[in-house]
Structure formats: C-alpha cells, structure tokens
Amino acid sequence: MRVLISGAGIAGLTLAYWLRHRGIEPVVVERAPNGRMGGYAVDFFGTGYDVVERMGILDRLRSHRLPIDRVEFVGAPGRPGTRMSEALLGRVYHGPYLPLMHSTLEATLLDAVADVEIRYADSIAEVDDTGADVEVGFASGGSERFDLLVGADGIHSLTRELVFGPESRFLRPVGCSLASYPVTDRYNWGRMRAHYTEPGRQVAVYPSDERGKLIALLVFRSPHNENVPRGLRTDLLRTRFGGMGWLTSALLAEAPAGESVFMDRMAQIVMPSWHRGRVALIGDACGSMTLVSAQGVSMAMAGAYILAEELASDAGHERAFARYQARMYPEVRRRQNNALLYARLLVPATPAGVTAQSLVSRVLARQAFAPLLRRQFGSESILLPASAELGRG
C-alpha cells in the first residue's frame, strides 16, 4: 500500500513513521520549502508522551526539555499573584510532563523518518478519488496515483477544502488570536512560565531552548477573526497591546519585523466525518482544539498512531478509517469542548472578569483541585497498553 500524506507537521511526520513501521509506504508532500518548525512551546504529556516513548525518541526529547518547573499568574500592581508549583503540575498531569519547543519535536520526528520520501515546496492541487485509487495533481505540475490520501495539513487544510468543502463549513472561532516571537532574556528569568492579564488581552513569557532567549506569547480578543497580513503583524500587536502593564512595553519593543511573527486565529475544526472514500484527515485538519487545550499535539500524534494501526489491520481502508474515527472522535470532541470553555475564560473582556479569573486561579492552584484540572486537560493517555494492542484483530 502506498499512502500520500499532505503536510509534514507533527501529525504527518508521526503518521509517516508509524506507516513505515507497519510495512506501509508513505510519501509526504509539504508546501513549505523546509518544513514548518513552529517557534512556540508545547506541553507534552499523556498520550503524546506515550507515542514518542513507543517511537524510541523520548531520550532525545528529554535532553531538550524547556527549563520550566512552575507557572505564575502575575497580579496587577499591589495584588499578589498565583503560583502553580512543580509538585502541583505533576499531580495535574498525573505522570511525566515534558515542556518542549514545537520545533524540537518536529526536528526529532524528521530524523526519525529520514528514510521516508518528503517532497518540500509542493502541495496537492487536485484530488480524484477513482474508487480504486486516488489520483493527485500537484501544484508543481503532473499527477500521481496513490492507494490512499491523508490530509495532515493543519487547521487551514487544503486537503479538507478539496475533498470535504470550504473551511467556513467546519471552522468554529473562539474569538481570540495569538502571536508569538522570541525576545532576549534581560530579566534573569528563571524556570517559570508567567501570565499577565488585562481586559481583552494576555501576555505570557517562558524560557526557550536557546540560552538567553525567552518566548513572548500574546493573546487578544479578536471577535472578527481577521487574518492579518504578515507585514502588518508587529504594528497590530503594538496597537492592541499598547499601554499594557507589566513587561509588555519592553516585549513589544523587541517584536521582530511582522514577517517573522507567528500569528493565527484561535479556532477549532468540527466535522461530522473525518474520511470520505480513500481520503482521511488527521490532527488539526479535522479536530483542531486551539493552543490553550494543551492537547493538540498529543491528539495529533494519537490520531496518527491509531490510523496507522488500523490501516495495518488488513480490514480494508473503509473499515480502518471508520475504526480510527470511532476511537478518536469522542476524545477529540471532549477536549474541544473543554478548550472552548477555557479559551473564553482565558482573556476576560472586563475588569470584573479579570478579577474573577484571578480569584479562580488562586482556588484552583491548590492540591485538592488537581484532579479537576486533570480532567479539564485530558492528561490520561488514550492508548491501550502496547501488550493489549498486539492482540487486537
């Protein structure tokens, strides 16, 4: 079997690994010239941690662990903040917790699929599912036949648009946008991630994997969900966050040219079906949860792992696709609903909302509430034990 994977992000690379591992030939096509390599952090635990452990790449990832062992919510001047200690985080995640740069995970996955054909600077342009195979036309010209096509091309998936319809049918905005970029550590920062909130906007800062560098993450209410051209991003941030307290003015002063700022709308993709004929979707292409879910990467890797497992079961692609969705869909929808609630509370619109957020964070930052937070973030692995999966038919 020969499978074309559209997208060389976390989901696509993980799927390529597990397909090859199970004796299926993957080919990956990626629109970007050198891969994606997102410059922001991901919280890695639960299912995602389980997948990389089975891939044998855990030790390399551990060596790039971000130096973060506590989370602080910075109070307004004169007000105390709230701290979540390493011990509390351990109880929330209920197992190993590995903060990583997104780019570190992608680079490690790329090394793990060094024997897989990856075609950069190209993308699919046409899809014809003949019933017997899938004929794919490429933007670079020419066409090729594959047994299956899997869209792993993110929230703005071209595969989804070509096969399932326009993005507007499936996009569920949450009313916020986010931006991220590196800044110089001028603060002797330490091993923490800190959040500061004012009505309609929040700034977070945490250490990167590069010595002397921090990552600034800016989240703001964006009810119109506008797409901001790259060249205008820095100016927009300085407008939206101008006059904000804490370290914000210094962080804005270090914002790079707009082309270098990562920015996107926070939105979810909700679809009734993730597969049609010989085409299926994985990761953000079918189940984006937003960055605040802290589970997007884990669920993308889980979907890739489970889809490869089902395709290798000799059940036929239709049954494999259906079983993959049946196993993943309830888990993704639960996390999407939780993330939607959390996203609305993340950036309160009013001063009263900010005060309420501060009070709630103080209550939740107690050991007794760790199980509640654990359920919120879905930190338990959804995979069967490896020994049990060996016996599945």
JSON list of C-alpha atoms in Angstrom, two decimals, residues 104-321:
[
{"chain": "A", "resi": 104, "resn": "THR", "atom": "CA", "xyz": [12.34, 20.48, 18.71]},
{"chain": "A", "resi": 105, "resn": "LEU", "atom": "CA", "xyz": [9.61, 17.88, 18.33]},
{"chain": "A", "resi": 106, "resn": "GLU", "atom": "CA", "xyz": [9.39, 18.41, 14.57]},
{"chain": "A", "resi": 107, "resn": "ALA", "atom": "CA", "xyz": [13.16, 18.17, 14.11]},
{"chain": "A", "resi": 108, "resn": "THR", "atom": "CA", "xyz": [13.26, 14.95, 16.14]},
{"chain": "A", "resi": 109, "resn": "LEU", "atom": "CA", "xyz": [10.42, 13.45, 14.12]},
{"chain": "A", "resi": 110, "resn": "LEU", "atom": "CA", "xyz": [12.19, 14.43, 10.89]},
{"chain": "A", "resi": 111, "resn": "ASP", "atom": "CA", "xyz": [15.24, 12.48, 11.99]},
{"chain": "A", "resi": 112, "resn": "ALA", "atom": "CA", "xyz": [13.01, 9.51, 12.80]},
{"chain": "A", "resi": 113, "resn": "VAL", "atom": "CA", "xyz": [11.62, 9.45, 9.23]},
{"chain": "A", "resi": 114, "resn": "ALA", "atom": "CA", "xyz": [14.92, 10.05, 7.42]},
{"chain": "A", "resi": 115, "resn": "ASP", "atom": "CA", "xyz": [14.16, 7.10, 5.12]},
{"chain": "A", "resi": 116, "resn": "VAL", "atom": "CA", "xyz": [10.76, 8.49, 4.07]},
{"chain": "A", "resi": 117, "resn": "GLU", "atom": "CA", "xyz": [10.35, 10.46, 0.84]},
{"chain": "A", "resi": 118, "resn": "ILE", "atom": "CA", "xyz": [9.40, 14.07, 1.67]},
{"chain": "A", "resi": 119, "resn": "ARG", "atom": "CA", "xyz": [8.70, 16.49, -1.19]},
{"chain": "A", "resi": 120, "resn": "TYR", "atom": "CA", "xyz": [9.15, 20.05, 0.01]},
{"chain": "A", "resi": 121, "resn": "ALA", "atom": "CA", "xyz": [7.93, 23.26, -1.66]},
{"chain": "A", "resi": 122, "resn": "ASP", "atom": "CA", "xyz": [4.98, 21.45, -3.26]},
{"chain": "A", "resi": 123, "resn": "SER", "atom": "CA", "xyz": [1.36, 20.74, -2.46]},
{"chain": "A", "resi": 124, "resn": "ILE", "atom": "CA", "xyz": [-1.66, 18.92, -3.76]},
{"chain": "A", "resi": 125, "resn": "ALA", "atom": "CA", "xyz": [-3.78, 20.87, -6.23]},
{"chain": "A", "resi": 126, "resn": "GLU", "atom": "CA", "xyz": [-6.37, 18.33, -7.41]},
{"chain": "A", "resi": 127, "resn": "VAL", "atom": "CA", "xyz": [-7.79, 15.12, -5.99]},
{"chain": "A", "resi": 128, "resn": "ASP", "atom": "CA", "xyz": [-9.67, 12.49, -7.99]},
{"chain": "A", "resi": 129, "resn": "ASP", "atom": "CA", "xyz": [-10.85, 9.52, -5.94]},
{"chain": "A", "resi": 130, "resn": "THR", "atom": "CA", "xyz": [-11.48, 6.88, -8.60]},
{"chain": "A", "resi": 131, "resn": "GLY", "atom": "CA", "xyz": [-12.66, 4.25, -6.14]},
{"chain": "A", "resi": 132, "resn": "ALA", "atom": "CA", "xyz": [-9.70, 2.03, -6.97]},
{"chain": "A", "resi": 133, "resn": "ASP", "atom": "CA", "xyz": [-7.08, 4.65, -6.06]},
{"chain": "A", "resi": 134, "resn": "VAL", "atom": "CA", "xyz": [-6.56, 8.39, -5.64]},
{"chain": "A", "resi": 135, "resn": "GLU", "atom": "CA", "xyz": [-5.09, 10.45, -8.48]},
{"chain": "A", "resi": 136, "resn": "VAL", "atom": "CA", "xyz": [-3.44, 13.56, -7.09]},
{"chain": "A", "resi": 137, "resn": "GLY", "atom": "CA", "xyz": [-2.42, 16.58, -9.16]},
{"chain": "A", "resi": 138, "resn": "PHE", "atom": "CA", "xyz": [0.43, 18.63, -7.72]},
{"chain": "A", "resi": 139, "resn": "ALA", "atom": "CA", "xyz": [0.99, 22.39, -7.74]},
{"chain": "A", "resi": 140, "resn": "SER", "atom": "CA", "xyz": [4.42, 21.80, -9.27]},
{"chain": "A", "resi": 141, "resn": "GLY", "atom": "CA", "xyz": [2.80, 20.02, -12.20]},
{"chain": "A", "resi": 142, "resn": "GLY", "atom": "CA", "xyz": [2.00, 16.43, -13.08]},
{"chain": "A", "resi": 143, "resn": "SER", "atom": "CA", "xyz": [-0.10, 13.87, -11.27]},
{"chain": "A", "resi": 144, "resn": "GLU", "atom": "CA", "xyz": [0.41, 10.56, -9.49]},
{"chain": "A", "resi": 145, "resn": "ARG", "atom": "CA", "xyz": [-1.71, 7.70, -8.20]},
{"chain": "A", "resi": 146, "resn": "PHE", "atom": "CA", "xyz": [-1.75, 6.52, -4.59]},
{"chain": "A", "resi": 147, "resn": "ASP", "atom": "CA", "xyz": [-3.78, 3.95, -2.72]},
{"chain": "A", "resi": 148, "resn": "LEU", "atom": "CA", "xyz": [-4.83, 6.50, -0.10]},
{"chain": "A", "resi": 149, "resn": "LEU", "atom": "CA", "xyz": [-4.50, 10.21, 0.68]},
{"chain": "A", "resi": 150, "resn": "VAL", "atom": "CA", "xyz": [-4.28, 11.54, 4.25]},
{"chain": "A", "resi": 151, "resn": "GLY", "atom": "CA", "xyz": [-4.62, 15.25, 4.96]},
{"chain": "A", "resi": 152, "resn": "ALA", "atom": "CA", "xyz": [-2.31, 16.25, 7.81]},
{"chain": "A", "resi": 153, "resn": "ASP", "atom": "CA", "xyz": [-2.06, 19.84, 6.64]},
{"chain": "A", "resi": 154, "resn": "GLY", "atom": "CA", "xyz": [-3.35, 21.72, 9.67]},
{"chain": "A", "resi": 155, "resn": "ILE", "atom": "CA", "xyz": [-6.29, 23.89, 10.54]},
{"chain": "A", "resi": 156, "resn": "HIS", "atom": "CA", "xyz": [-6.28, 25.56, 7.11]},
{"chain": "A", "resi": 157, "resn": "SER", "atom": "CA", "xyz": [-6.10, 22.16, 5.36]},
{"chain": "A", "resi": 158, "resn": "LEU", "atom": "CA", "xyz": [-6.06, 22.23, 1.58]},
{"chain": "A", "resi": 159, "resn": "THR", "atom": "CA", "xyz": [-6.92, 18.52, 1.52]},
{"chain": "A", "resi": 160, "resn": "ARG", "atom": "CA", "xyz": [-10.06, 19.20, 3.51]},
{"chain": "A", "resi": 161, "resn": "GLU", "atom": "CA", "xyz": [-11.05, 22.02, 1.18]},
{"chain": "A", "resi": 162, "resn": "LEU", "atom": "CA", "xyz": [-10.54, 19.93, -1.97]},
{"chain": "A", "resi": 163, "resn": "VAL", "atom": "CA", "xyz": [-12.36, 16.83, -0.70]},
{"chain": "A", "resi": 164, "resn": "PHE", "atom": "CA", "xyz": [-14.81, 17.95, 2.01]},
{"chain": "A", "resi": 165, "resn": "GLY", "atom": "CA", "xyz": [-15.62, 21.57, 1.21]},
{"chain": "A", "resi": 166, "resn": "PRO", "atom": "CA", "xyz": [-14.66, 25.13, 2.23]},
{"chain": "A", "resi": 167, "resn": "GLU", "atom": "CA", "xyz": [-13.12, 25.88, 5.62]},
{"chain": "A", "resi": 168, "resn": "SER", "atom": "CA", "xyz": [-16.08, 28.04, 6.63]},
{"chain": "A", "resi": 169, "resn": "ARG", "atom": "CA", "xyz": [-18.27, 24.91, 6.92]},
{"chain": "A", "resi": 170, "resn": "PHE", "atom": "CA", "xyz": [-16.11, 23.47, 9.69]},
{"chain": "A", "resi": 171, "resn": "LEU", "atom": "CA", "xyz": [-14.38, 26.42, 11.38]},
{"chain": "A", "resi": 172, "resn": "ARG", "atom": "CA", "xyz": [-15.52, 27.32, 14.91]},
{"chain": "A", "resi": 173, "resn": "PRO", "atom": "CA", "xyz": [-13.78, 30.52, 16.02]},
{"chain": "A", "resi": 174, "resn": "VAL", "atom": "CA", "xyz": [-13.29, 31.09, 19.75]},
{"chain": "A", "resi": 175, "resn": "GLY", "atom": "CA", "xyz": [-12.97, 34.88, 19.43]},
{"chain": "A", "resi": 176, "resn": "CYS", "atom": "CA", "xyz": [-9.24, 35.22, 20.12]},
{"chain": "A", "resi": 177, "resn": "SER", "atom": "CA", "xyz": [-5.99, 35.43, 18.19]},
{"chain": "A", "resi": 178, "resn": "LEU", "atom": "CA", "xyz": [-2.44, 34.73, 19.34]},
{"chain": "A", "resi": 179, "resn": "ALA", "atom": "CA", "xyz": [1.06, 35.76, 18.38]},
{"chain": "A", "resi": 180, "resn": "SER", "atom": "CA", "xyz": [4.49, 34.50, 19.39]},
{"chain": "A", "resi": 181, "resn": "TYR", "atom": "CA", "xyz": [8.12, 35.52, 18.92]},
{"chain": "A", "resi": 182, "resn": "PRO", "atom": "CA", "xyz": [11.50, 35.25, 20.73]},
{"chain": "A", "resi": 183, "resn": "VAL", "atom": "CA", "xyz": [12.97, 38.02, 22.89]},
{"chain": "A", "resi": 184, "resn": "THR", "atom": "CA", "xyz": [16.23, 38.49, 24.79]},
{"chain": "A", "resi": 185, "resn": "ASP", "atom": "CA", "xyz": [16.28, 37.42, 28.44]},
{"chain": "A", "resi": 186, "resn": "ARG", "atom": "CA", "xyz": [17.08, 40.71, 30.17]},
{"chain": "A", "resi": 187, "resn": "TYR", "atom": "CA", "xyz": [15.33, 39.71, 33.38]},
{"chain": "A", "resi": 188, "resn": "ASN", "atom": "CA", "xyz": [17.28, 36.78, 34.84]},
{"chain": "A", "resi": 189, "resn": "TRP", "atom": "CA", "xyz": [14.03, 34.99, 34.20]},
{"chain": "A", "resi": 190, "resn": "GLY", "atom": "CA", "xyz": [14.33, 31.66, 35.93]},
{"chain": "A", "resi": 191, "resn": "ARG", "atom": "CA", "xyz": [12.41, 28.41, 35.43]},
{"chain": "A", "resi": 192, "resn": "MET", "atom": "CA", "xyz": [8.86, 29.65, 35.07]},
{"chain": "A", "resi": 193, "resn": "ARG", "atom": "CA", "xyz": [6.07, 30.45, 32.67]},
{"chain": "A", "resi": 194, "resn": "ALA", "atom": "CA", "xyz": [4.30, 33.65, 33.69]},
{"chain": "A", "resi": 195, "resn": "HIS", "atom": "CA", "xyz": [0.95, 35.08, 32.56]},
{"chain": "A", "resi": 196, "resn": "TYR", "atom": "CA", "xyz": [-0.31, 38.64, 32.93]},
{"chain": "A", "resi": 197, "resn": "THR", "atom": "CA", "xyz": [-3.89, 39.57, 32.01]},
{"chain": "A", "resi": 198, "resn": "GLU", "atom": "CA", "xyz": [-5.77, 42.80, 31.40]},
{"chain": "A", "resi": 199, "resn": "PRO", "atom": "CA", "xyz": [-9.25, 43.09, 29.89]},
{"chain": "A", "resi": 200, "resn": "GLY", "atom": "CA", "xyz": [-9.22, 41.67, 26.38]},
{"chain": "A", "resi": 201, "resn": "ARG", "atom": "CA", "xyz": [-5.54, 40.72, 26.32]},
{"chain": "A", "resi": 202, "resn": "GLN", "atom": "CA", "xyz": [-2.94, 38.48, 27.94]},
{"chain": "A", "resi": 203, "resn": "VAL", "atom": "CA", "xyz": [0.85, 38.23, 27.76]},
{"chain": "A", "resi": 204, "resn": "ALA", "atom": "CA", "xyz": [2.80, 35.10, 28.68]},
{"chain": "A", "resi": 205, "resn": "VAL", "atom": "CA", "xyz": [6.58, 34.66, 28.87]},
{"chain": "A", "resi": 206, "resn": "TYR", "atom": "CA", "xyz": [8.62, 31.47, 29.26]},
{"chain": "A", "resi": 207, "resn": "PRO", "atom": "CA", "xyz": [12.18, 30.21, 28.60]},
{"chain": "A", "resi": 208, "resn": "SER", "atom": "CA", "xyz": [13.04, 28.88, 25.17]},
{"chain": "A", "resi": 209, "resn": "ASP", "atom": "CA", "xyz": [15.51, 26.12, 24.37]},
{"chain": "A", "resi": 210, "resn": "GLU", "atom": "CA", "xyz": [18.08, 28.74, 23.32]},
{"chain": "A", "resi": 211, "resn": "ARG", "atom": "CA", "xyz": [20.24, 30.12, 26.10]},
{"chain": "A", "resi": 212, "resn": "GLY", "atom": "CA", "xyz": [19.48, 33.77, 26.82]},
{"chain": "A", "resi": 213, "resn": "LYS", "atom": "CA", "xyz": [16.20, 33.72, 24.87]},
{"chain": "A", "resi": 214, "resn": "LEU", "atom": "CA", "xyz": [12.60, 33.83, 26.04]},
{"chain": "A", "resi": 215, "resn": "ILE", "atom": "CA", "xyz": [9.36, 33.34, 24.14]},
{"chain": "A", "resi": 216, "resn": "ALA", "atom": "CA", "xyz": [6.69, 36.03, 24.29]},
{"chain": "A", "resi": 217, "resn": "LEU", "atom": "CA", "xyz": [3.13, 34.80, 23.69]},
{"chain": "A", "resi": 218, "resn": "LEU", "atom": "CA", "xyz": [0.41, 37.41, 23.22]},
{"chain": "A", "resi": 219, "resn": "VAL", "atom": "CA", "xyz": [-3.29, 36.52, 23.17]},
{"chain": "A", "resi": 220, "resn": "PHE", "atom": "CA", "xyz": [-6.03, 39.04, 22.44]},
{"chain": "A", "resi": 221, "resn": "ARG", "atom": "CA", "xyz": [-9.74, 39.10, 21.85]},
{"chain": "A", "resi": 222, "resn": "SER", "atom": "CA", "xyz": [-10.49, 39.20, 18.16]},
{"chain": "A", "resi": 223, "resn": "PRO", "atom": "CA", "xyz": [-14.22, 38.85, 17.62]},
{"chain": "A", "resi": 224, "resn": "HIS", "atom": "CA", "xyz": [-13.99, 39.40, 13.87]},
{"chain": "A", "resi": 225, "resn": "ASN", "atom": "CA", "xyz": [-11.31, 36.70, 13.49]},
{"chain": "A", "resi": 226, "resn": "GLU", "atom": "CA", "xyz": [-9.39, 38.73, 10.96]},
{"chain": "A", "resi": 227, "resn": "ASN", "atom": "CA", "xyz": [-6.47, 37.27, 9.04]},
{"chain": "A", "resi": 228, "resn": "VAL", "atom": "CA", "xyz": [-3.57, 39.69, 9.47]},
{"chain": "A", "resi": 229, "resn": "PRO", "atom": "CA", "xyz": [-1.06, 40.02, 6.60]},
{"chain": "A", "resi": 230, "resn": "ARG", "atom": "CA", "xyz": [2.46, 39.13, 7.76]},
{"chain": "A", "resi": 231, "resn": "GLY", "atom": "CA", "xyz": [3.85, 42.61, 7.14]},
{"chain": "A", "resi": 232, "resn": "LEU", "atom": "CA", "xyz": [1.25, 44.22, 9.44]},
{"chain": "A", "resi": 233, "resn": "ARG", "atom": "CA", "xyz": [1.52, 41.89, 12.43]},
{"chain": "A", "resi": 234, "resn": "THR", "atom": "CA", "xyz": [4.01, 43.85, 14.54]},
{"chain": "A", "resi": 235, "resn": "ASP", "atom": "CA", "xyz": [2.07, 47.10, 14.08]},
{"chain": "A", "resi": 236, "resn": "LEU", "atom": "CA", "xyz": [-1.15, 45.34, 15.05]},
{"chain": "A", "resi": 237, "resn": "LEU", "atom": "CA", "xyz": [0.40, 43.96, 18.25]},
{"chain": "A", "resi": 238, "resn": "ARG", "atom": "CA", "xyz": [1.75, 47.37, 19.25]},
{"chain": "A", "resi": 239, "resn": "THR", "atom": "CA", "xyz": [-1.73, 48.81, 18.74]},
{"chain": "A", "resi": 240, "resn": "ARG", "atom": "CA", "xyz": [-3.61, 46.04, 20.57]},
{"chain": "A", "resi": 241, "resn": "PHE", "atom": "CA", "xyz": [-1.15, 45.83, 23.49]},
{"chain": "A", "resi": 242, "resn": "GLY", "atom": "CA", "xyz": [-0.10, 49.48, 23.75]},
{"chain": "A", "resi": 243, "resn": "GLY", "atom": "CA", "xyz": [-0.33, 50.83, 27.31]},
{"chain": "A", "resi": 244, "resn": "MET", "atom": "CA", "xyz": [-0.49, 47.38, 28.89]},
{"chain": "A", "resi": 245, "resn": "GLY", "atom": "CA", "xyz": [1.34, 46.92, 32.18]},
{"chain": "A", "resi": 246, "resn": "TRP", "atom": "CA", "xyz": [3.99, 44.51, 33.46]},
{"chain": "A", "resi": 247, "resn": "LEU", "atom": "CA", "xyz": [6.75, 43.78, 30.87]},
{"chain": "A", "resi": 248, "resn": "THR", "atom": "CA", "xyz": [4.58, 44.37, 27.85]},
{"chain": "A", "resi": 249, "resn": "SER", "atom": "CA", "xyz": [6.17, 47.57, 26.53]},
{"chain": "A", "resi": 250, "resn": "ALA", "atom": "CA", "xyz": [9.65, 46.01, 26.66]},
{"chain": "A", "resi": 251, "resn": "LEU", "atom": "CA", "xyz": [8.40, 42.87, 24.90]},
{"chain": "A", "resi": 252, "resn": "LEU", "atom": "CA", "xyz": [6.73, 44.93, 22.17]},
{"chain": "A", "resi": 253, "resn": "ALA", "atom": "CA", "xyz": [9.93, 46.91, 21.67]},
{"chain": "A", "resi": 254, "resn": "GLU", "atom": "CA", "xyz": [11.67, 43.65, 20.78]},
{"chain": "A", "resi": 255, "resn": "ALA", "atom": "CA", "xyz": [9.00, 42.42, 18.38]},
{"chain": "A", "resi": 256, "resn": "PRO", "atom": "CA", "xyz": [10.67, 41.50, 15.07]},
{"chain": "A", "resi": 257, "resn": "ALA", "atom": "CA", "xyz": [9.52, 42.56, 11.64]},
{"chain": "A", "resi": 258, "resn": "GLY", "atom": "CA", "xyz": [5.97, 41.42, 11.03]},
{"chain": "A", "resi": 259, "resn": "GLU", "atom": "CA", "xyz": [7.02, 38.69, 8.62]},
{"chain": "A", "resi": 260, "resn": "SER", "atom": "CA", "xyz": [8.81, 36.88, 11.48]},
{"chain": "A", "resi": 261, "resn": "VAL", "atom": "CA", "xyz": [5.90, 36.96, 13.95]},
{"chain": "A", "resi": 262, "resn": "PHE", "atom": "CA", "xyz": [3.86, 33.78, 14.23]},
{"chain": "A", "resi": 263, "resn": "MET", "atom": "CA", "xyz": [0.17, 34.77, 14.39]},
{"chain": "A", "resi": 264, "resn": "ASP", "atom": "CA", "xyz": [-3.08, 32.94, 13.87]},
{"chain": "A", "resi": 265, "resn": "ARG", "atom": "CA", "xyz": [-6.71, 32.95, 14.85]},
{"chain": "A", "resi": 266, "resn": "MET", "atom": "CA", "xyz": [-7.67, 30.63, 17.67]},
{"chain": "A", "resi": 267, "resn": "ALA", "atom": "CA", "xyz": [-10.30, 28.36, 16.19]},
{"chain": "A", "resi": 268, "resn": "GLN", "atom": "CA", "xyz": [-11.46, 24.78, 16.16]},
{"chain": "A", "resi": 269, "resn": "ILE", "atom": "CA", "xyz": [-12.35, 22.45, 13.32]},
{"chain": "A", "resi": 270, "resn": "VAL", "atom": "CA", "xyz": [-15.53, 20.43, 13.93]},
{"chain": "A", "resi": 271, "resn": "MET", "atom": "CA", "xyz": [-16.56, 17.85, 11.33]},
{"chain": "A", "resi": 272, "resn": "PRO", "atom": "CA", "xyz": [-19.12, 15.03, 11.40]},
{"chain": "A", "resi": 273, "resn": "SER", "atom": "CA", "xyz": [-16.87, 12.73, 9.38]},
{"chain": "A", "resi": 274, "resn": "TRP", "atom": "CA", "xyz": [-13.09, 12.65, 9.02]},
{"chain": "A", "resi": 275, "resn": "HIS", "atom": "CA", "xyz": [-12.96, 10.41, 5.97]},
{"chain": "A", "resi": 276, "resn": "ARG", "atom": "CA", "xyz": [-14.51, 10.10, 2.52]},
{"chain": "A", "resi": 277, "resn": "GLY", "atom": "CA", "xyz": [-13.72, 7.31, 0.10]},
{"chain": "A", "resi": 278, "resn": "ARG", "atom": "CA", "xyz": [-9.96, 6.88, 0.00]},
{"chain": "A", "resi": 279, "resn": "VAL", "atom": "CA", "xyz": [-9.20, 10.16, 1.77]},
{"chain": "A", "resi": 280, "resn": "ALA", "atom": "CA", "xyz": [-8.91, 10.76, 5.52]},
{"chain": "A", "resi": 281, "resn": "LEU", "atom": "CA", "xyz": [-7.87, 13.65, 7.76]},
{"chain": "A", "resi": 282, "resn": "ILE", "atom": "CA", "xyz": [-5.80, 13.69, 10.96]},
{"chain": "A", "resi": 283, "resn": "GLY", "atom": "CA", "xyz": [-4.68, 16.25, 13.53]},
{"chain": "A", "resi": 284, "resn": "ASP", "atom": "CA", "xyz": [-5.76, 19.88, 13.26]},
{"chain": "A", "resi": 285, "resn": "ALA", "atom": "CA", "xyz": [-7.15, 19.25, 9.77]},
{"chain": "A", "resi": 286, "resn": "CYS", "atom": "CA", "xyz": [-10.17, 17.50, 11.30]},
{"chain": "A", "resi": 287, "resn": "GLY", "atom": "CA", "xyz": [-10.01, 18.18, 15.06]},
{"chain": "A", "resi": 288, "resn": "SER", "atom": "CA", "xyz": [-8.15, 21.39, 15.89]},
{"chain": "A", "resi": 289, "resn": "MET", "atom": "CA", "xyz": [-8.64, 22.21, 19.57]},
{"chain": "A", "resi": 290, "resn": "THR", "atom": "CA", "xyz": [-6.70, 25.52, 19.87]},
{"chain": "A", "resi": 291, "resn": "LEU", "atom": "CA", "xyz": [-3.36, 26.02, 21.59]},
{"chain": "A", "resi": 292, "resn": "VAL", "atom": "CA", "xyz": [-4.99, 26.53, 25.00]},
{"chain": "A", "resi": 293, "resn": "SER", "atom": "CA", "xyz": [-6.19, 22.92, 25.08]},
{"chain": "A", "resi": 294, "resn": "ALA", "atom": "CA", "xyz": [-2.59, 21.80, 25.76]},
{"chain": "A", "resi": 295, "resn": "GLN", "atom": "CA", "xyz": [-3.59, 18.60, 23.95]},
{"chain": "A", "resi": 296, "resn": "GLY", "atom": "CA", "xyz": [-3.41, 19.41, 20.24]},
{"chain": "A", "resi": 297, "resn": "VAL", "atom": "CA", "xyz": [-0.01, 17.82, 19.72]},
{"chain": "A", "resi": 298, "resn": "SER", "atom": "CA", "xyz": [-0.86, 14.75, 21.78]},
{"chain": "A", "resi": 299, "resn": "MET", "atom": "CA", "xyz": [-4.12, 14.15, 19.94]},
{"chain": "A", "resi": 300, "resn": "ALA", "atom": "CA", "xyz": [-2.46, 14.67, 16.56]},
{"chain": "A", "resi": 301, "resn": "MET", "atom": "CA", "xyz": [0.15, 12.04, 17.41]},
{"chain": "A", "resi": 302, "resn": "ALA", "atom": "CA", "xyz": [-2.52, 9.72, 18.81]},
{"chain": "A", "resi": 303, "resn": "GLY", "atom": "CA", "xyz": [-4.55, 10.02, 15.62]},
{"chain": "A", "resi": 304, "resn": "ALA", "atom": "CA", "xyz": [-1.52, 9.21, 13.50]},
{"chain": "A", "resi": 305, "resn": "TYR", "atom": "CA", "xyz": [-0.63, 6.21, 15.65]},
{"chain": "A", "resi": 306, "resn": "ILE", "atom": "CA", "xyz": [-4.17, 4.82, 15.65]},
{"chain": "A", "resi": 307, "resn": "LEU", "atom": "CA", "xyz": [-4.75, 5.42, 11.94]},
{"chain": "A", "resi": 308, "resn": "ALA", "atom": "CA", "xyz": [-1.54, 3.58, 11.04]},
{"chain": "A", "resi": 309, "resn": "GLU", "atom": "CA", "xyz": [-2.52, 0.73, 13.36]},
{"chain": "A", "resi": 310, "resn": "GLU", "atom": "CA", "xyz": [-5.94, 0.40, 11.77]},
{"chain": "A", "resi": 311, "resn": "LEU", "atom": "CA", "xyz": [-4.61, 0.58, 8.20]},
{"chain": "A", "resi": 312, "resn": "ALA", "atom": "CA", "xyz": [-2.20, -2.25, 9.02]},
{"chain": "A", "resi": 313, "resn": "SER", "atom": "CA", "xyz": [-5.00, -4.46, 10.36]},
{"chain": "A", "resi": 314, "resn": "ASP", "atom": "CA", "xyz": [-5.97, -5.83, 6.90]},
{"chain": "A", "resi": 315, "resn": "ALA", "atom": "CA", "xyz": [-9.53, -4.70, 7.49]},
{"chain": "A", "resi": 316, "resn": "GLY", "atom": "CA", "xyz": [-9.67, -2.61, 4.30]},
{"chain": "A", "resi": 317, "resn": "HIS", "atom": "CA", "xyz": [-9.35, 1.18, 4.20]},
{"chain": "A", "resi": 318, "resn": "GLU", "atom": "CA", "xyz": [-13.05, 1.89, 4.70]},
{"chain": "A", "resi": 319, "resn": "ARG", "atom": "CA", "xyz": [-13.26, -0.10, 7.90]},
{"chain": "A", "resi": 320, "resn": "ALA", "atom": "CA", "xyz": [-9.85, 1.18, 9.03]},
{"chain": "A", "resi": 321, "resn": "PHE", "atom": "CA", "xyz": [-10.92, 4.79, 8.56]}
]
